[in-house]
Amino acid sequence: MYTFSNRLKTFSIALIIIGALGVVYGFMTSHKSFEDVETMLATEASHGGGHGEEASHDVATTHDMTAENAALTETGEAHVDEHKEHVEHVQHQLANRPWSAIYVAAFFFFMIALGVLAFYAIQFASQAGWSPVLFRVMEGITAYVLPGGLIVLGIAVASGTIGHYNLFVWMDPEVVANDKLIQNKESYLNLPWFIIRGLIFIAGWSLYRHFARKFSIAQDNADINDNRNFKKSFRIAAAFLVFYIYTESIMSWDWIMSVDPHWFSTLFGWYVFSSMFVSGITVIALISVYLKSRGFLTFVNDSHIHDLAKFMFGMSIFWAYLWFSQFMLIWYSNIPEEVTYFVTRFQDYQLPFLGMVVLNFVFPFLLLMNSDYKRLPWFIIMAGLVVLGGHYIDVFVMIMPATVGDRWFIGIPEIGAILLFAGLFIMVVFTSLTKAPLLAKGNPFIKESEDFHY
Amino acid sequence: METSKVIHAFYTDDDVLMSAVKRVKAEKYHIEEVFTPFPVHGLDKAMGLEPTRLAITSFIYGCIGLVVSIVMMNYIMIEDWPQDIGGKPSFSYIENMPAFIPIMFELTVFFAAHLMVITFYLRSRLWPFKTAENPDVRTTDDHFLMEIAIHNNQFELENLLKETGAVEINIVEKVEAH
């Protein structure tokens, strides 16, 4: 049995408190009055050196077509409106920032748990012989699926009910009234249906998680020749994977793609999947290495770590493949209605957008290629942290351009949100790890897994 | 031409072979060669063979392929005749790079794979009209053969090999190739 060390518990509580302070600070400083924003823009313009107010008007009105669709005329009156609209636009972006910051962090930690759940189901459905020793670690991580999913959905809904439509412009009836494109999507993109869909997804995932865990523990206590629980696990894993691949796709349209309701991409669901899958596997590796170093996973050997590292390596390349496929197809054909997605990212997010390719692809590709390195715990930890950082930025670049535009920065609200959810994640996961023995001894493949050697 | 004597010990089971190899190594005899009809997992480790460096050569070949593709396309598409083809930006390599990536990828894989295979053939001396080297035809079907050179220790070796479970032991005069 694992005992949640007091130091780690204190650490996670500290993360939650510090993170919560950062989030509160973010919300308190994000509400700027019209005049505040006006003076801020004026100072920026004078500091910009040549980047005059006139120029910033152009940028503001052309770069974000989703939020504004004003028809501009050349009259003086229109110029005043334009100024007012620009200031309001920036004001809105500033107000969006803390919302987006917690949404990105909440989704990032949630997607880790969901990725692990998919990986876990695949291990059952494929009857993998190497991984059963890691099942309890995976079950521990997937404990975060239910709270994490509810938090993400809660933030999404709250942004449209408590907040001022800070994440999804399609929730704003005023925007929809003036937007033909969103009106056409209204039968899909409306708040009640969005909530129902979200609840169906979360219910399906958590139900699978609940029963998989239940059967896994029941198998531990069952007679040695009684594999009924294992067979049930196998069946529900296969069924879950079918459910998962549909709902994951729809979830990524709902929770991520719909922040840009004018844009669509067909492989987006896969792209989000690859990101959550590789982050999930990385976290399994990190937690396994941690628990092993504390002496709780004596049955996990180098070869298990090696296999996880191979998955990290392969799935990082898979992510890069999908990232590039999505980018290159849109870049190549350059159709205006879909290319704006990447234009804003290239203009305003060049460093994170290209930097994450280095973190998520080049770095793991070169470091995890060597077979010997994949067996070194410190190497896995180092590469894993880089991969996780890269995938945080991945989610960041998916959400932020649509909500805060060029007003992004990774500052107190963002880091606070990461710490808050990291603390919560550690709390939930490690509490769940204490609930059952770390070796799923009833699993029929457990002997093979313990003797696994590569 | 010089001749030397070798001893050929036959086995019919890979587990027996493995333990025999370990035994012979423990007795500090030098195993010249082991012939098997299929890969025996762990045999290389038991014999104390060095790990292969084929993967490292493959990595280097892949890098060469990547460089070849970049230099080629940079010369053709950007430097030699930078045409406007369907509005693609041919001003610099980096601007038009997404269009080149499929070729960069394929050439990297092509070089890495083919040159590594050729390296493998060269290092293991395999080519179409090569004379087969297996000393006994049964070693490609169901027998395992261990070959040990004899240096005035024929009887001790024979006894040792019999103990390890050899089903047949032959002394062979071998013509040295060099």
XYZ file of C-alpha atoms in Angstrom:
632
model
C 0.000 0.000 0.000
C 1.127 3.482 -0.799
C 1.040 6.147 1.845
C 0.677 9.745 0.758
C 3.766 11.328 2.256
C 3.082 14.394 4.341
C 5.678 16.388 2.475
C 3.976 15.783 -0.832
C 0.597 16.562 0.676
C 1.863 19.838 2.097
C 3.514 20.568 -1.231
C 0.263 20.065 -3.135
C -1.707 22.148 -0.662
C 0.906 24.885 -0.974
C 0.571 24.717 -4.763
C -3.205 25.024 -4.494
C -2.993 28.024 -2.177
C -0.303 29.864 -4.118
C -2.072 29.027 -7.368
C -5.425 30.204 -6.063
C -3.845 33.491 -4.975
C -2.424 33.913 -8.471
C -5.802 33.183 -10.042
C -7.583 35.623 -7.734
C -4.945 38.243 -8.499
C -5.546 37.610 -12.214
C -9.271 38.156 -11.874
C -8.849 41.236 -9.697
C -6.518 42.994 -12.106
C -8.269 42.066 -15.319
C -11.247 44.402 -15.003
C -10.038 47.620 -16.512
C -12.275 50.589 -17.102
C -12.608 52.126 -20.551
C -10.390 55.050 -19.569
C -7.727 52.756 -18.111
C -7.474 50.838 -21.356
C -7.415 54.087 -23.314
C -4.466 55.453 -21.342
C -2.757 52.077 -21.495
C -3.034 52.002 -25.275
C -1.803 55.580 -25.503
C 1.310 54.777 -23.432
C 1.899 51.664 -25.498
C 1.624 53.700 -28.676
C 4.133 56.276 -27.446
C 6.490 53.524 -26.268
C 6.064 51.563 -29.462
C 8.180 53.952 -31.519
C 6.411 54.316 -34.861
C 3.623 51.943 -33.944
C 1.107 54.733 -33.856
C -2.463 54.592 -32.727
C -3.644 54.653 -36.295
C -1.639 51.524 -37.091
C -2.857 49.656 -34.038
C -6.414 50.385 -35.123
C -5.774 48.606 -38.359
C -4.239 45.644 -36.641
C -7.092 45.387 -34.182
C -9.806 45.549 -36.795
C -8.269 43.208 -39.315
C -6.633 40.595 -37.175
C -9.595 39.407 -35.196
C -12.495 38.852 -37.489
C -14.255 36.514 -35.117
C -14.962 39.081 -32.455
C -15.654 42.068 -34.639
C -17.466 42.403 -37.867
C -17.975 46.091 -38.128
C -18.368 47.651 -41.515
C -15.997 50.582 -41.541
C -16.745 53.761 -43.395
C -14.439 56.655 -44.104
C -16.395 59.320 -42.228
C -15.107 61.115 -39.158
C -17.871 59.712 -37.040
C -16.808 56.218 -37.953
C -13.323 57.075 -36.791
C -14.587 57.819 -33.295
C -16.581 54.582 -33.306
C -13.522 52.770 -34.472
C -11.497 54.127 -31.594
C -14.211 53.198 -29.122
C -14.523 49.750 -30.643
C -10.797 49.194 -30.490
C -10.605 50.155 -26.834
C -13.582 47.946 -26.016
C -12.035 45.124 -27.943
C -8.782 45.371 -25.976
C -10.762 45.777 -22.752
C -12.579 42.567 -23.502
C -9.342 40.756 -24.297
C -7.842 41.846 -20.982
C -10.938 40.624 -19.153
C -10.677 37.280 -20.950
C -7.155 36.597 -19.817
C -7.744 35.109 -16.322
C -10.614 33.009 -17.688
C -8.466 31.642 -20.482
C -5.577 31.083 -18.085
C -7.611 28.830 -15.773
C -9.327 27.162 -18.720
C -6.036 26.235 -20.385
C -4.551 24.900 -17.148
C -7.752 23.026 -16.209
C -7.980 21.436 -19.625
C -4.292 20.540 -19.636
C -4.491 18.555 -16.411
C -7.819 17.050 -17.357
C -6.502 15.878 -20.699
C -3.600 14.111 -18.985
C -6.079 12.045 -16.968
C -8.222 11.330 -20.014
C -5.181 10.359 -22.074
C -4.151 7.923 -19.357
C -7.675 6.487 -19.320
C -7.453 5.802 -23.059
C -4.001 4.281 -22.639
C -5.286 2.102 -19.815
C -8.204 0.851 -21.909
C -5.847 0.104 -24.795
C -3.645 -1.976 -22.501
C -6.682 -4.069 -21.553
C -8.129 -4.329 -25.045
C -4.769 -5.346 -26.522
C -4.045 -7.676 -23.570
C -0.614 -6.161 -23.173
C 1.735 -8.331 -21.153
C 4.193 -5.661 -20.080
C 1.966 -3.043 -18.476
C -0.189 -4.675 -15.758
C 2.354 -3.690 -13.075
C 1.559 -0.069 -13.947
C -2.230 -0.459 -13.880
C -2.648 0.922 -10.367
C -0.581 3.978 -11.257
C -2.823 4.516 -14.280
C -5.963 3.995 -12.199
C -4.659 6.562 -9.742
C -4.128 9.157 -12.457
C -7.528 8.528 -14.033
C -9.175 9.401 -10.723
C -8.794 12.975 -11.918
C -11.054 12.426 -14.966
C -14.300 13.098 -13.109
C -13.339 16.186 -11.074
C -11.125 17.480 -13.895
C -13.835 17.079 -16.523
C -16.444 18.774 -14.361
C -14.071 21.656 -13.666
C -13.352 22.197 -17.366
C -17.023 22.069 -18.281
C -17.827 24.255 -15.282
C -15.354 26.937 -16.343
C -16.644 26.801 -19.925
C -20.236 27.244 -18.805
C -19.374 29.830 -16.154
C -17.552 31.943 -18.712
C -20.849 32.233 -20.573
C -23.165 32.644 -17.592
C -21.240 34.290 -14.732
C -18.561 35.816 -16.924
C -19.067 38.054 -19.875
C -18.691 35.421 -22.623
C -14.986 35.322 -21.941
C -14.126 32.113 -23.759
C -16.761 31.262 -26.338
C -18.099 34.099 -28.452
C -20.927 31.909 -29.709
C -22.409 32.062 -26.193
C -22.886 35.812 -26.601
C -26.361 36.461 -28.078
C -25.217 39.885 -29.340
C -22.383 38.378 -31.356
C -24.646 35.647 -32.718
C -27.265 38.189 -33.774
C -24.731 39.869 -36.054
C -22.995 36.762 -37.281
C -24.471 34.696 -40.098
C -21.836 31.974 -39.775
C -22.482 31.337 -36.103
C -26.228 31.526 -36.652
C -25.923 28.621 -39.064
C -24.144 26.603 -36.407
C -26.590 27.540 -33.655
C -28.390 24.217 -33.685
C -25.104 22.659 -32.559
C -23.445 25.527 -30.716
C -25.962 26.489 -28.064
C -25.502 26.455 -24.336
C -28.029 23.765 -23.228
C -26.901 21.270 -25.846
C -23.258 22.101 -25.085
C -23.838 21.306 -21.403
C -25.743 18.096 -22.144
C -23.050 16.864 -24.510
C -20.350 17.678 -21.972
C -22.191 15.822 -19.229
C -22.697 12.782 -21.481
C -18.970 12.667 -22.222
C -17.935 13.042 -18.606
C -20.522 10.498 -17.494
C -19.320 7.942 -20.060
C -15.656 8.370 -19.208
C -16.187 8.291 -15.455
C -18.468 5.269 -15.696
C -15.809 3.336 -17.551
C -13.226 4.504 -15.037
C -15.444 3.509 -12.121
C -16.153 0.005 -13.394
C -12.624 -0.652 -14.649
C -11.309 0.228 -11.209
C -13.998 -1.829 -9.512
C -13.299 -4.941 -11.605
C -9.560 -4.471 -11.215
C -9.860 -4.511 -7.426
C -12.426 -7.322 -7.497
C -9.980 -9.350 -9.596
C -7.364 -8.901 -6.856
C -9.653 -10.476 -4.293
C -11.055 -13.158 -6.579
C -10.016 -16.793 -6.647
C -6.849 -17.529 -8.628
C -8.777 -19.350 -11.373
C -11.597 -16.874 -11.507
C -10.994 -14.470 -14.381
C -14.531 -13.172 -14.731
C -13.637 -9.692 -13.594
C -10.746 -9.544 -15.992
C -12.995 -10.569 -18.863
C -15.463 -7.882 -17.900
C -12.635 -5.357 -17.874
C -11.616 -6.496 -21.328
C -15.127 -6.084 -22.716
C -15.795 -2.681 -21.198
C -12.357 -1.498 -22.335
C -13.185 -2.392 -25.936
C -16.577 -0.696 -25.683
C -15.074 2.331 -23.995
C -12.503 2.801 -26.739
C -15.275 3.053 -29.321
C -17.162 5.522 -27.134
C -13.974 7.406 -26.370
C -12.857 7.999 -29.926
C -16.236 9.510 -30.823
C -16.618 11.585 -27.687
C -13.006 12.731 -27.640
C -13.438 14.082 -31.129
C -16.682 15.849 -30.300
C -15.233 17.091 -27.013
C -12.339 18.699 -28.861
C -14.752 20.487 -31.216
C -16.832 21.638 -28.277
C -14.288 22.579 -25.686
C -11.453 23.775 -27.885
C -12.313 24.294 -31.529
C -15.457 26.286 -30.769
C -13.405 29.108 -29.244
C -12.843 29.927 -32.922
C -16.382 29.333 -34.175
C -15.526 30.528 -37.698
C -12.827 27.961 -38.164
C -12.893 24.227 -38.534
C -10.431 21.432 -39.168
C -11.248 17.795 -39.725
C -8.247 16.256 -38.016
C -8.548 18.466 -34.961
C -9.926 15.658 -32.787
C -6.951 13.470 -33.596
C -4.591 16.315 -32.985
C -5.988 16.922 -29.504
C -5.968 13.171 -28.919
C -2.271 12.881 -29.742
C -1.507 15.713 -27.370
C -3.459 14.188 -24.480
C -2.130 10.715 -25.188
C 1.529 11.685 -25.097
C 1.053 13.886 -22.019
C -0.789 11.050 -20.293
C 1.948 8.516 -21.022
C 4.563 11.009 -19.871
C 2.780 11.470 -16.566
C 2.526 7.689 -16.098
C 6.290 7.537 -16.600
C 6.974 10.440 -14.243
C 4.785 9.096 -11.458
C 6.159 5.567 -11.883
C 9.723 6.844 -11.660
C 8.796 8.904 -8.612
C 7.062 6.025 -6.812
C 9.879 3.659 -7.722
C 12.453 6.063 -6.319
C 10.435 6.102 -3.090
C 10.529 2.310 -3.029
C 6.844 1.652 -3.686
C 7.158 0.041 -7.102
C 9.845 -2.580 -6.574
C 8.270 -4.780 -9.264
C 8.708 -2.094 -11.931
C 12.024 -2.527 -13.707
C 14.065 -0.657 -16.310
C 12.247 -2.375 -19.124
C 8.865 -0.975 -18.101
C 10.344 2.500 -17.989
C 11.985 1.821 -21.323
C 8.638 0.869 -22.852
C 6.966 3.994 -21.512
C 9.806 6.079 -22.919
C 9.353 4.390 -26.290
C 5.695 5.367 -26.171
C 6.669 8.945 -25.279
C 9.065 8.975 -28.210
C 6.644 7.461 -30.703
C 3.666 9.525 -29.636
C 5.715 12.739 -29.718
C 6.413 11.992 -33.357
C 2.746 11.162 -33.888
C 1.817 14.531 -32.414
C 4.307 16.295 -34.684
C 2.909 14.419 -37.655
C -0.631 15.609 -36.924
C 0.493 19.123 -36.033
C 2.345 19.392 -39.307
C -0.404 17.749 -41.351
C -2.952 20.213 -40.067
C -0.647 23.172 -40.525
C 0.751 22.192 -43.902
C -2.584 21.426 -45.542
C -3.955 24.792 -44.499
C -0.742 26.670 -45.331
C -0.505 25.022 -48.738
C -4.001 25.704 -49.958
C -4.115 29.071 -48.158
C -7.914 29.375 -48.242
C -8.664 32.660 -46.458
C -11.461 31.359 -44.237
C -9.328 28.687 -42.642
C -5.862 30.191 -42.882
C -6.675 33.065 -40.478
C -6.282 30.516 -37.698
C -2.594 30.147 -38.457
C -2.092 33.750 -39.510
C -2.990 34.985 -36.012
C -0.773 32.319 -34.511
C 2.158 33.228 -36.709
C 1.760 36.944 -36.134
C 1.104 37.046 -32.417
C 2.290 33.671 -31.102
C 5.375 32.959 -33.126
C 7.590 31.901 -30.238
C 5.125 29.560 -28.489
C 3.713 28.260 -31.765
C 7.088 27.266 -33.196
C 8.756 26.743 -29.821
C 6.344 23.958 -28.929
C 7.406 22.040 -32.039
C 10.944 22.081 -30.674
C 9.787 21.053 -27.184
C 7.293 18.430 -28.322
C 9.111 16.978 -31.280
C 12.757 17.879 -31.831
C 13.754 17.579 -28.190
C 12.157 14.174 -27.422
C 13.063 12.936 -30.887
C 16.772 13.471 -30.370
C 16.922 12.664 -26.652
C 14.748 9.569 -26.559
C 16.164 7.977 -29.685
C 18.995 6.230 -27.882
C 17.933 2.960 -26.320
C 20.227 3.314 -23.289
C 18.951 6.769 -22.381
C 15.388 5.474 -22.205
C 16.377 3.436 -19.150
C 17.777 6.324 -17.128
C 15.207 7.676 -14.644
C 16.644 11.196 -14.546
C 16.582 11.286 -18.317
C 12.907 10.308 -18.393
C 12.074 12.953 -15.792
C 13.926 15.644 -17.720
C 12.481 14.733 -21.114
C 9.033 14.264 -19.547
C 8.975 17.719 -17.993
C 9.942 19.276 -21.311
C 7.227 17.311 -23.119
C 4.623 18.367 -20.552
C 5.708 22.001 -20.824
C 5.442 21.744 -24.578
C 1.943 20.337 -24.435
C 0.827 23.016 -22.012
C 1.948 25.532 -24.604
C 0.115 23.490 -27.214
C -3.183 23.950 -25.358
C -2.253 27.570 -24.686
C -1.818 28.227 -28.403
C -5.108 26.473 -29.157
C -7.140 28.662 -26.777
C -5.429 31.988 -26.248
C -5.384 33.496 -29.766
C -9.180 33.323 -29.874
C -9.723 34.879 -26.468
C -6.916 37.309 -25.622
C -5.358 37.701 -29.063
C -2.083 39.600 -28.963
C -2.612 40.475 -25.290
C -1.100 37.177 -24.159
C 1.633 36.658 -21.677
C 2.620 33.790 -19.425
C 2.458 35.729 -16.192
C 0.855 35.461 -12.769
C -2.659 34.407 -13.908
C -1.300 31.621 -16.136
C 1.331 30.316 -13.729
C -1.116 30.626 -10.827
C -3.637 28.519 -12.721
C -0.997 25.893 -13.544
C 0.043 25.669 -9.887
C -3.567 25.504 -8.719
C -4.472 22.612 -10.990
C -1.110 20.893 -10.530
C -1.747 20.904 -6.784
C -5.264 19.614 -7.259
C -4.042 16.944 -9.673
C -1.346 15.735 -7.270
C -3.859 15.738 -4.416
C -6.481 13.688 -6.259
C -4.053 11.296 -7.935
C -1.926 10.476 -4.912
C -4.954 10.187 -2.645
C -6.390 7.681 -5.080
C -3.072 5.793 -5.139
C -3.362 5.179 -1.410
C -6.738 3.452 -1.823
C -5.489 0.164 -3.271
C -2.288 -1.918 -3.339
C 0.080 -0.732 -6.064
C 0.328 -4.191 -7.608
C -2.767 -5.495 -9.387
C -1.962 -9.009 -8.281
C -5.142 -10.630 -9.612
C -4.494 -9.691 -13.208
C -3.821 -12.841 -15.268
C -0.904 -11.120 -17.009
C 0.747 -9.909 -13.831
C 3.402 -12.629 -13.737
C 4.413 -11.943 -17.309
C 4.489 -8.265 -16.546
C 6.653 -8.669 -13.436
C 9.132 -10.758 -15.399
C 8.971 -8.417 -18.339
C 12.351 -7.856 -19.802
C 13.257 -6.068 -22.952
C 47.725 -23.234 -47.414
C 47.567 -23.827 -43.757
C 45.077 -26.185 -42.172
C 43.767 -26.206 -38.662
C 41.518 -28.506 -36.724
C 38.176 -27.418 -35.360
C 35.607 -29.259 -33.354
C 31.953 -29.192 -34.407
C 29.450 -29.903 -31.658
C 25.817 -30.420 -32.667
C 22.794 -29.649 -30.518
C 19.118 -30.135 -31.204
C 17.658 -27.687 -28.705
C 18.283 -23.987 -28.280
C 18.056 -24.149 -24.482
C 20.713 -26.860 -24.393
C 22.794 -24.783 -26.779
C 22.494 -21.725 -24.545
C 23.626 -23.573 -21.450
C 26.437 -25.220 -23.443
C 27.641 -21.819 -24.646
C 27.622 -20.518 -21.081
C 29.514 -23.593 -19.869
C 32.141 -23.384 -22.614
C 32.610 -19.656 -21.952
C 32.976 -20.390 -18.243
C 35.723 -22.908 -19.044
C 37.477 -20.127 -20.969
C 37.401 -21.696 -24.418
C 37.060 -19.417 -27.398
C 33.944 -20.139 -29.455
C 34.750 -19.510 -33.113
C 31.211 -19.556 -34.384
C 27.698 -20.759 -33.625
C 25.356 -21.740 -36.458
C 21.608 -21.749 -35.759
C 18.551 -22.167 -37.977
C 16.794 -19.213 -36.289
C 17.697 -16.345 -33.948
C 18.264 -17.623 -30.422
C 17.319 -14.864 -27.999
C 20.230 -13.934 -25.760
C 22.856 -15.976 -27.624
C 24.914 -12.898 -28.473
C 25.020 -11.906 -24.804
C 25.973 -15.430 -23.726
C 28.769 -15.501 -26.292
C 29.908 -12.057 -25.175
C 29.519 -10.440 -28.590
C 29.745 -6.671 -28.823
C 26.447 -4.859 -29.405
C 25.834 -3.784 -32.970
C 26.543 -0.234 -34.094
C 24.215 -0.525 -37.080
C 21.660 1.863 -35.496
C 24.336 4.542 -35.149
C 25.292 4.256 -38.807
C 21.611 4.499 -39.687
C 21.294 7.752 -37.739
C 24.282 9.193 -39.580
C 22.892 8.108 -42.958
C 19.569 9.723 -42.071
C 21.327 12.998 -41.303
C 23.114 12.768 -44.664
C 19.785 12.180 -46.406
C 18.292 15.206 -44.682
C 21.197 17.394 -45.768
C 21.010 16.068 -49.341
C 17.309 16.881 -49.574
C 17.784 20.382 -48.166
C 20.733 21.238 -50.398
C 18.991 19.802 -53.449
C 15.709 21.631 -53.004
C 17.366 24.842 -51.892
C 19.428 24.843 -55.068
C 16.615 23.838 -57.435
C 13.659 25.729 -55.997
C 15.243 28.785 -54.398
C 18.619 29.542 -55.974
C 18.631 28.227 -59.516
C 15.197 29.218 -60.743
C 12.937 30.748 -58.102
C 9.726 30.671 -60.127
C 6.335 31.686 -58.802
C 4.483 28.396 -58.826
C 0.922 28.912 -57.684
C 1.894 31.748 -55.376
C 4.266 29.745 -53.213
C 6.934 31.973 -51.673
C 10.244 30.974 -53.269
C 12.178 33.881 -51.749
C 13.983 31.827 -49.164
C 14.126 28.210 -48.115
C 12.467 28.784 -44.756
C 9.443 30.533 -46.281
C 8.595 27.628 -48.535
C 9.762 24.925 -46.144
C 6.413 23.245 -45.317
C 6.179 22.234 -48.978
C 9.617 20.612 -48.787
C 9.115 18.688 -45.565
C 7.506 15.596 -47.164
C 10.575 15.212 -49.385
C 12.981 15.937 -46.541
C 11.265 13.240 -44.501
C 11.223 10.653 -47.269
C 14.850 11.173 -48.241
C 15.927 10.929 -44.610
C 14.134 7.603 -44.295
C 15.361 6.442 -47.692
C 19.007 7.112 -46.893
C 18.752 5.769 -43.357
C 17.073 2.547 -44.466
C 18.892 1.684 -47.668
C 22.392 2.644 -46.620
C 21.944 0.783 -43.352
C 20.843 -2.358 -45.222
C 23.824 -2.072 -47.556
C 26.095 -1.595 -44.556
C 24.592 -4.724 -43.063
C 25.312 -6.692 -46.257
C 28.877 -5.438 -46.405
C 29.607 -6.091 -42.756
C 28.076 -9.557 -42.820
C 29.570 -10.364 -46.250
C 26.334 -11.157 -48.043
C 25.907 -10.855 -51.791
C 24.068 -12.768 -54.547
C 26.734 -15.217 -55.741
C 28.400 -15.781 -52.433
C 29.256 -19.395 -51.558
C 27.275 -20.542 -48.556
C 29.367 -20.898 -45.409
C 27.374 -23.260 -43.268
C 29.483 -26.287 -42.403
C 26.563 -28.695 -42.231
C 23.253 -28.468 -44.099
C 21.302 -29.495 -41.005
C 22.151 -26.176 -39.322
C 19.576 -24.416 -41.513
C 16.861 -26.829 -40.513
C 16.852 -28.282 -37.015
C 20.419 -28.502 -35.677
C 22.593 -26.049 -33.820
C 26.347 -26.147 -34.279
C 29.113 -24.779 -32.109
C 32.576 -24.487 -33.613
C 35.672 -24.368 -31.402
C 39.280 -24.353 -32.548
C 41.500 -27.151 -31.265
C 44.939 -26.324 -29.867
C 46.213 -29.703 -28.596
C 43.225 -30.065 -26.318
C 40.979 -32.276 -28.392
C 40.051 -34.790 -25.677
C 39.287 -32.323 -22.922
C 37.105 -30.380 -25.344
C 35.292 -33.476 -26.532
C 34.549 -34.498 -22.963
C 33.356 -31.056 -22.032
C 31.085 -30.815 -25.066
C 29.647 -34.254 -24.439
C 28.807 -33.185 -20.929
C 26.947 -30.148 -22.238
C 24.560 -32.370 -24.176
C 26.007 -32.384 -27.685
C 24.294 -35.018 -29.846
C 27.228 -35.314 -32.269
C 30.863 -34.214 -32.193
C 32.997 -34.024 -35.320
C 36.633 -33.082 -35.769
C 37.053 -31.177 -39.006
C 40.171 -30.144 -40.920
C 39.555 -26.597 -41.934
C 41.365 -24.836 -44.754
C 42.197 -21.316 -43.705
C 40.888 -18.900 -46.267
C 43.641 -16.317 -45.954
